[in-house]
PDB file of C-alpha atoms and ligand atoms in Angstrom:
ATOM      1  CA  MET Y   1      -0.015   0.044   0.089  1.00 81.00           C
ATOM      2  CA  GLU Y   2       1.198   3.560  -0.700  1.00 94.00           C
ATOM      3  CA  PHE Y   3       2.360   5.052   2.592  1.00 95.00           C
ATOM      4  CA  MET Y   4      -0.135   7.938   2.795  1.00 94.00           C
ATOM      5  CA  ASN Y   5      -2.964   5.623   2.374  1.00 94.00           C
ATOM      6  CA  VAL Y   6      -1.496   2.929   5.227  1.00 95.00           C
ATOM      7  CA  ILE Y   7      -1.878   6.284   7.455  1.00 95.00           C
ATOM      8  CA  LYS Y   8      -5.239   6.759   6.185  1.00 94.00           C
ATOM      9  CA  ASN Y   9      -6.522   3.375   6.577  1.00 94.00           C
ATOM     10  CA  ARG Y  10      -5.115   2.839  10.055  1.00 96.00           C
ATOM     11  CA  GLN Y  11      -7.897   3.247  12.431  1.00 96.00           C
ATOM     12  CA  SER Y  12      -9.248   1.240  15.551  1.00 98.00           C
ATOM     13  CA  CYS Y  13     -11.213  -1.801  14.657  1.00 97.00           C
ATOM     14  CA  ARG Y  14     -13.291  -3.170  17.564  1.00 97.00           C
ATOM     15  CA  SER Y  15     -14.723  -5.943  15.785  1.00 96.00           C
ATOM     16  CA  PHE Y  16     -12.932  -9.283  14.286  1.00 96.00           C
ATOM     17  CA  THR Y  17     -14.284 -12.299  12.938  1.00 94.00           C
ATOM     18  CA  GLY Y  18     -11.684 -14.469  15.001  1.00 91.00           C
ATOM     19  CA  GLU Y  19      -9.876 -16.067  12.079  1.00 95.00           C
ATOM     20  CA  MET Y  20      -6.446 -16.380  12.739  1.00 97.00           C
ATOM     21  CA  VAL Y  21      -3.773 -14.235  10.851  1.00 98.00           C
ATOM     22  CA  THR Y  22      -1.377 -16.287   8.721  1.00 98.00           C
ATOM     23  CA  GLU Y  23       2.206 -17.040  10.023  1.00 98.00           C
ATOM     24  CA  LYS Y  24       3.485 -14.763   7.026  1.00 98.00           C
ATOM     25  CA  GLU Y  25       1.064 -11.557   8.400  1.00 98.00           C
ATOM     26  CA  LEU Y  26       2.435 -12.410  11.915  1.00 98.00           C
ATOM     27  CA  GLY Y  27       5.850 -12.153  10.685  1.00 98.00           C
ATOM     28  CA  GLN Y  28       5.812  -9.005   8.800  1.00 98.00           C
ATOM     29  CA  ILE Y  29       3.970  -7.268  11.990  1.00 98.00           C
ATOM     30  CA  ILE Y  30       6.515  -8.555  14.260  1.00 98.00           C
ATOM     31  CA  GLN Y  31       9.435  -7.511  11.784  1.00 98.00           C
ATOM     32  CA  ALA Y  32       7.669  -3.966  11.760  1.00 98.00           C
ATOM     33  CA  GLY Y  33       7.960  -4.031  15.480  1.00 98.00           C
ATOM     34  CA  ASN Y  34      11.423  -4.585  15.724  1.00 98.00           C
ATOM     35  CA  SER Y  35      12.183  -1.917  13.192  1.00 98.00           C
ATOM     36  CA  ALA Y  36      10.819   0.641  15.702  1.00 98.00           C
ATOM     37  CA  PRO Y  37      12.722   3.397  17.289  1.00 98.00           C
ATOM     38  CA  VAL Y  38      13.846   2.661  21.143  1.00 96.00           C
ATOM     39  CA  GLY Y  39      15.537   4.755  23.525  1.00 93.00           C
ATOM     40  CA  SER Y  40      19.412   4.596  23.428  1.00 92.00           C
ATOM     41  CA  GLY Y  41      18.631   1.426  21.127  1.00 95.00           C
ATOM     42  CA  SER Y  42      18.183  -0.790  24.130  1.00 93.00           C
ATOM     43  CA  TYR Y  43      15.962  -3.547  22.846  1.00 96.00           C
ATOM     44  CA  GLY Y  44      16.643  -5.957  25.532  1.00 95.00           C
ATOM     45  CA  ASP Y  45      14.665  -3.416  27.488  1.00 94.00           C
ATOM     46  CA  VAL Y  46      11.376  -4.445  25.624  1.00 97.00           C
ATOM     47  CA  GLN Y  47       9.672  -7.691  24.935  1.00 98.00           C
ATOM     48  CA  LEU Y  48       7.141  -8.823  22.801  1.00 98.00           C
ATOM     49  CA  THR Y  49       4.801 -11.740  23.470  1.00 98.00           C
ATOM     50  CA  VAL Y  50       2.228 -13.050  20.641  1.00 98.00           C
ATOM     51  CA  ILE Y  51      -0.704 -14.481  22.438  1.00 98.00           C
ATOM     52  CA  GLN Y  52      -2.933 -16.756  20.559  1.00 98.00           C
ATOM     53  CA  ASN Y  53      -4.367 -18.982  23.247  1.00 98.00           C
ATOM     54  CA  LYS Y  54      -8.005 -18.457  23.747  1.00 97.00           C
ATOM     55  CA  GLU Y  55      -7.709 -19.308  27.208  1.00 98.00           C
ATOM     56  CA  LEU Y  56      -5.266 -16.825  28.074  1.00 98.00           C
ATOM     57  CA  LEU Y  57      -7.234 -13.944  26.150  1.00 98.00           C
ATOM     58  CA  ALA Y  58     -10.479 -14.836  28.165  1.00 98.00           C
ATOM     59  CA  GLU Y  59      -8.205 -14.666  31.260  1.00 98.00           C
ATOM     60  CA  LEU Y  60      -6.910 -11.256  30.225  1.00 98.00           C
ATOM     61  CA  GLU Y  61     -10.194  -9.927  29.471  1.00 98.00           C
ATOM     62  CA  GLU Y  62     -11.802 -11.276  32.419  1.00 98.00           C
ATOM     63  CA  ASN Y  63      -9.080  -9.704  34.872  1.00 98.00           C
ATOM     64  CA  ALA Y  64      -9.672  -6.163  33.042  1.00 98.00           C
ATOM     65  CA  HIS Y  65     -13.283  -6.493  33.411  1.00 97.00           C
ATOM     66  CA  LYS Y  66     -13.042  -7.131  37.018  1.00 96.00           C
ATOM     67  CA  SER Y  67     -10.207  -4.604  38.122  1.00 95.00           C
ATOM     68  CA  LEU Y  68     -11.000  -1.654  36.133  1.00 94.00           C
ATOM     69  CA  PRO Y  69     -14.461   0.295  36.365  1.00 93.00           C
ATOM     70  CA  GLY Y  70     -16.105   0.980  33.180  1.00 94.00           C
ATOM     71  CA  ILE Y  71     -14.538  -1.839  31.383  1.00 95.00           C
ATOM     72  CA  SER Y  72     -16.691  -4.023  29.472  1.00 95.00           C
ATOM     73  CA  GLU Y  73     -16.934  -7.784  29.414  1.00 96.00           C
ATOM     74  CA  HIS Y  74     -14.921  -8.103  26.112  1.00 96.00           C
ATOM     75  CA  PRO Y  75     -12.101  -5.607  25.938  1.00 98.00           C
ATOM     76  CA  LEU Y  76     -10.478  -7.541  23.415  1.00 97.00           C
ATOM     77  CA  TYR Y  77     -13.286  -7.302  21.006  1.00 96.00           C
ATOM     78  CA  GLY Y  78     -13.208 -11.156  19.765  1.00 95.00           C
ATOM     79  CA  LEU Y  79      -9.354 -11.023  19.069  1.00 97.00           C
ATOM     80  CA  SER Y  80      -7.546 -14.071  18.293  1.00 97.00           C
ATOM     81  CA  THR Y  81      -4.064 -12.491  18.196  1.00 98.00           C
ATOM     82  CA  VAL Y  82      -2.868  -9.696  20.481  1.00 98.00           C
ATOM     83  CA  ILE Y  83       0.591  -8.932  20.772  1.00 98.00           C
ATOM     84  CA  ALA Y  84       1.978  -7.524  24.256  1.00 98.00           C
ATOM     85  CA  VAL Y  85       4.821  -5.045  24.385  1.00 98.00           C
ATOM     86  CA  SER Y  86       6.418  -5.315  27.735  1.00 97.00           C
ATOM     87  CA  CYS Y  87       9.127  -3.329  29.526  1.00 96.00           C
ATOM     88  CA  LYS Y  88      11.196  -3.417  32.951  1.00 91.00           C
ATOM     89  CA  LYS Y  89       8.482  -2.804  35.787  1.00 84.00           C
ATOM     90  CA  GLU Y  90      10.981  -0.209  37.508  1.00 78.00           C
ATOM     91  CA  ASP Y  91      11.108   1.536  34.224  1.00 65.00           C
ATOM     92  CA  ASN Y  92       7.920   3.021  34.642  1.00 62.00           C
ATOM     93  CA  THR Y  93       9.094   6.366  32.800  1.00 81.00           C
ATOM     94  CA  SER Y  94       8.481   8.271  29.751  1.00 91.00           C
ATOM     95  CA  VAL Y  95      11.080   6.377  27.982  1.00 92.00           C
ATOM     96  CA  ALA Y  96       9.515   3.037  28.427  1.00 94.00           C
ATOM     97  CA  TRP Y  97       5.982   4.081  27.615  1.00 95.00           C
ATOM     98  CA  ALA Y  98       7.474   5.758  24.443  1.00 96.00           C
ATOM     99  CA  ASN Y  99       9.463   2.740  23.528  1.00 96.00           C
ATOM    100  CA  ALA Y 100       6.062   0.556  24.040  1.00 98.00           C
ATOM    101  CA  SER Y 101       4.282   3.094  21.912  1.00 98.00           C
ATOM    102  CA  CYS Y 102       6.630   3.305  18.832  1.00 98.00           C
ATOM    103  CA  ILE Y 103       6.650  -0.501  18.733  1.00 98.00           C
ATOM    104  CA  ALA Y 104       2.882  -0.728  18.983  1.00 98.00           C
ATOM    105  CA  GLU Y 105       2.541   2.007  16.157  1.00 98.00           C
ATOM    106  CA  ASN Y 106       4.850   0.066  13.785  1.00 98.00           C
ATOM    107  CA  MET Y 107       2.861  -2.829  14.253  1.00 98.00           C
ATOM    108  CA  LEU Y 108      -0.614  -1.099  13.761  1.00 98.00           C
ATOM    109  CA  LEU Y 109       0.666   0.466  10.665  1.00 98.00           C
ATOM    110  CA  ALA Y 110       2.017  -2.933   9.320  1.00 98.00           C
ATOM    111  CA  ALA Y 111      -1.115  -4.655   9.881  1.00 98.00           C
ATOM    112  CA  THR Y 112      -3.176  -1.881   8.088  1.00 97.00           C
ATOM    113  CA  ASP Y 113      -0.742  -2.464   5.171  1.00 97.00           C
ATOM    114  CA  LEU Y 114      -1.826  -5.964   4.986  1.00 97.00           C
ATOM    115  CA  GLY Y 115      -5.284  -5.005   5.044  1.00 96.00           C
ATOM    116  CA  LEU Y 116      -5.908  -6.424   8.705  1.00 97.00           C
ATOM    117  CA  GLY Y 117      -8.011  -4.467  11.271  1.00 97.00           C
ATOM    118  CA  SER Y 118      -5.854  -3.393  14.481  1.00 98.00           C
ATOM    119  CA  ILE Y 119      -6.287  -1.732  17.753  1.00 98.00           C
ATOM    120  CA  TYR Y 120      -3.978  -0.268  20.711  1.00 98.00           C
ATOM    121  CA  LEU Y 121      -4.847  -1.320  23.804  1.00 98.00           C
ATOM    122  CA  MET Y 122      -3.876  -0.056  27.089  1.00 97.00           C
ATOM    123  CA  ALA Y 123      -6.919  -0.943  29.519  1.00 97.00           C
ATOM    124  CA  VAL Y 124      -6.054  -4.553  29.493  1.00 98.00           C
ATOM    125  CA  PRO Y 125      -2.063  -4.513  29.900  1.00 98.00           C
ATOM    126  CA  ALA Y 126      -2.926  -1.887  32.468  1.00 96.00           C
ATOM    127  CA  ALA Y 127      -5.056  -4.425  34.459  1.00 97.00           C
ATOM    128  CA  ALA Y 128      -2.712  -7.388  33.438  1.00 97.00           C
ATOM    129  CA  GLN Y 129       0.490  -5.368  35.140  1.00 95.00           C
ATOM    130  CA  TYR Y 130      -0.960  -6.089  38.632  1.00 94.00           C
ATOM    131  CA  SER Y 131      -1.399  -9.943  38.287  1.00 95.00           C
ATOM    132  CA  HIS Y 132       1.654 -11.776  38.790  1.00 94.00           C
ATOM    133  CA  GLU Y 133      -0.096 -15.041  37.632  1.00 96.00           C
ATOM    134  CA  LEU Y 134      -1.018 -13.183  34.487  1.00 97.00           C
ATOM    135  CA  CYS Y 135       2.507 -11.777  34.100  1.00 96.00           C
ATOM    136  CA  ARG Y 136       4.105 -15.408  34.528  1.00 96.00           C
ATOM    137  CA  LYS Y 137       1.784 -16.806  31.830  1.00 97.00           C
ATOM    138  CA  LEU Y 138       2.838 -14.044  29.550  1.00 97.00           C
ATOM    139  CA  LYS Y 139       6.263 -15.469  29.773  1.00 97.00           C
ATOM    140  CA  LEU Y 140       7.772 -12.124  30.823  1.00 96.00           C
ATOM    141  CA  GLN Y 141      11.259 -12.307  31.904  1.00 94.00           C
ATOM    142  CA  ASP Y 142      11.687 -11.280  35.355  1.00 92.00           C
ATOM    143  CA  GLY Y 143      10.728  -7.632  36.422  1.00 91.00           C
ATOM    144  CA  PHE Y 144       8.770  -7.186  33.250  1.00 94.00           C
ATOM    145  CA  VAL Y 145       5.394  -6.195  32.853  1.00 95.00           C
ATOM    146  CA  PRO Y 146       2.919  -5.412  29.840  1.00 97.00           C
ATOM    147  CA  TYR Y 147       2.430  -1.727  28.978  1.00 97.00           C
ATOM    148  CA  VAL Y 148       0.808  -1.853  25.674  1.00 98.00           C
ATOM    149  CA  MET Y 149      -0.987  -4.488  23.595  1.00 98.00           C
ATOM    150  CA  VAL Y 150      -1.817  -4.527  19.853  1.00 98.00           C
ATOM    151  CA  GLY Y 151      -4.663  -6.679  18.440  1.00 98.00           C
ATOM    152  CA  VAL Y 152      -4.633  -7.691  14.933  1.00 98.00           C
ATOM    153  CA  GLY Y 153      -7.261  -9.873  12.875  1.00 98.00           C
ATOM    154  CA  ARG Y 154      -9.488  -9.842  10.159  1.00 97.00           C
ATOM    155  CA  PRO Y 155     -11.943  -7.170  10.661  1.00 96.00           C
ATOM    156  CA  GLN Y 156     -15.978  -7.887  10.663  1.00 94.00           C
ATOM    157  CA  ASN Y 157     -16.831  -4.803   8.676  1.00 92.00           C
ATOM    158  CA  GLU Y 158     -15.438  -3.123   5.929  1.00 88.00           C
ATOM    159  CA  PHE Y 159     -13.531   0.196   7.037  1.00 83.00           C
ATOM    160  CA  GLU Y 160     -15.194   3.397   6.526  1.00 84.00           C
ATOM    161  CA  GLU Y 161     -13.154   5.635   3.965  1.00 80.00           C
ATOM    162  CA  ARG Y 162     -11.427   8.473   6.119  1.00 88.00           C
ATOM    163  CA  LYS Y 163     -10.018  11.694   4.753  1.00 92.00           C
ATOM    164  CA  LEU Y 164      -6.673  12.619   5.366  1.00 94.00           C
ATOM    165  CA  THR Y 165      -6.820  15.910   7.810  1.00 93.00           C
ATOM    166  CA  ALA Y 166      -4.424  18.383   9.503  1.00 94.00           C
ATOM    167  CA  ASP Y 167      -7.001  20.044  11.725  1.00 94.00           C
ATOM    168  CA  ARG Y 168      -7.430  17.351  14.384  1.00 93.00           C
ATOM    169  CA  ILE Y 169      -4.755  18.272  16.509  1.00 96.00           C
ATOM    170  CA  ASN Y 170      -4.085  22.097  17.705  1.00 97.00           C
ATOM    171  CA  ILE Y 171      -0.848  23.311  15.642  1.00 96.00           C
ATOM    172  CA  GLU Y 172       1.262  26.568  15.522  1.00 96.00           C
ATOM    173  CA  TYR Y 173       3.797  27.620  13.230  1.00 96.00           C
ATOM    174  CA  ILE Y 174       6.665  29.177  14.059  1.00 98.00           C
ATOM    175  CA  ARG Y 175       8.709  30.495  11.045  1.00 97.00           C
TER     176      ARG Y 175
HETATM  177  C1  LIG O   1      -2.534   5.655  24.412  1.00 71.17           C
HETATM  178  C2  LIG O   1      -3.746   4.933  24.149  1.00 71.17           C
HETATM  179  C3  LIG O   1      -4.435   3.775  24.735  1.00 71.17           C
HETATM  180  C4  LIG O   1      -5.711   3.275  23.949  1.00 71.17           C
HETATM  181  N1  LIG O   1      -6.476   2.425  24.870  1.00 71.17           N
HETATM  182  C5  LIG O   1      -7.342   1.744  24.151  1.00 71.17           C
HETATM  183  C6  LIG O   1      -7.951   0.568  24.914  1.00 71.17           C
HETATM  184  O1  LIG O   1      -7.709   0.563  25.917  1.00 71.17           O
HETATM  185  N2  LIG O   1      -8.816   0.323  24.397  1.00 71.17           N
HETATM  186  C7  LIG O   1      -9.452   0.663  22.831  1.00 71.17           C
HETATM  187  O2  LIG O   1     -10.464   0.163  22.447  1.00 71.17           O
HETATM  188  N3  LIG O   1      -8.909   1.494  22.332  1.00 71.17           N
HETATM  189  C8  LIG O   1      -7.801   2.276  22.919  1.00 71.17           C
HETATM  190  N4  LIG O   1      -7.132   3.161  22.106  1.00 71.17           N
HETATM  191  C9  LIG O   1      -7.554   3.634  20.765  1.00 71.17           C
HETATM  192  C10 LIG O   1      -8.143   4.939  20.912  1.00 71.17           C
HETATM  193  O3  LIG O   1      -9.223   4.791  21.507  1.00 71.17           O
HETATM  194  C11 LIG O   1      -8.340   5.381  19.465  1.00 71.17           C
HETATM  195  O4  LIG O   1      -6.902   5.505  18.678  1.00 71.17           O
HETATM  196  C12 LIG O   1      -8.702   6.674  19.301  1.00 71.17           C
HETATM  197  O5  LIG O   1      -9.863   6.978  19.748  1.00 71.17           O
HETATM  198  C13 LIG O   1      -8.553   7.277  17.689  1.00 71.17           C
HETATM  199  O6  LIG O   1      -9.388   6.540  16.708  1.00 71.17           O
HETATM  200  P1  LIG O   1      -8.717   5.750  15.677  1.00 71.17           P
HETATM  201  O7  LIG O   1      -7.508   5.089  16.577  1.00 71.17           O
HETATM  202  O8  LIG O   1      -9.952   5.021  15.283  1.00 71.17           O
HETATM  203  O9  LIG O   1      -7.973   6.882  14.831  1.00 71.17           O
HETATM  204  C14 LIG O   1      -5.802   3.672  22.682  1.00 71.17           C
HETATM  205  C15 LIG O   1      -5.170   4.723  22.071  1.00 71.17           C
HETATM  206  C16 LIG O   1      -3.830   5.220  22.421  1.00 71.17           C
HETATM  207  C17 LIG O   1      -3.385   5.967  21.544  1.00 71.17           C
END
């Protein structure tokens, strides 16, 4: 896809068919995550976990629904592939959040390029951070917790065409 079309078509998808992405698609998304900028080039400070296990996805949903007020019963929207981006717990700093977000955005854009639906998820990992058991099940290295999750899959509905815009975010020009 032409780059600005990827940008235009990237939008949050909250309804998935449940059909699994292919290994090839997953591989490209993971490569995009690995190509993201990370502070000081410290790629060892971040970890990815690909979650395609139905039971674990259901546990993550239940944990978020029970521990965060106002969260729906299905905050993973029927996704069958969720990629957790984890960082060291004690690095709960702007750098760790920035690293996780750069990696997540690269994966969202790669998914869009493949014609997949995608979503940036913060509520589910925010709740999972406090569950030692869930962190263990995510196979995180010692001291790591999930910061962000990216969901990818086949969208239930076609995307509504969006227009590129320059007026969503307030901007000043200093020239
Ligand atoms: C930091 C951050 C946290 C987000 N957390 C969630 C979330 O937990 N659940 C969700 O459904 N969407 C989440 N989103 C998606 C936003 O709601 C969405 O990106 C925003 O409304 C703009 O819509 P668009 O992605 O379709 O352009 C999050 C996005 C960001 C950047």
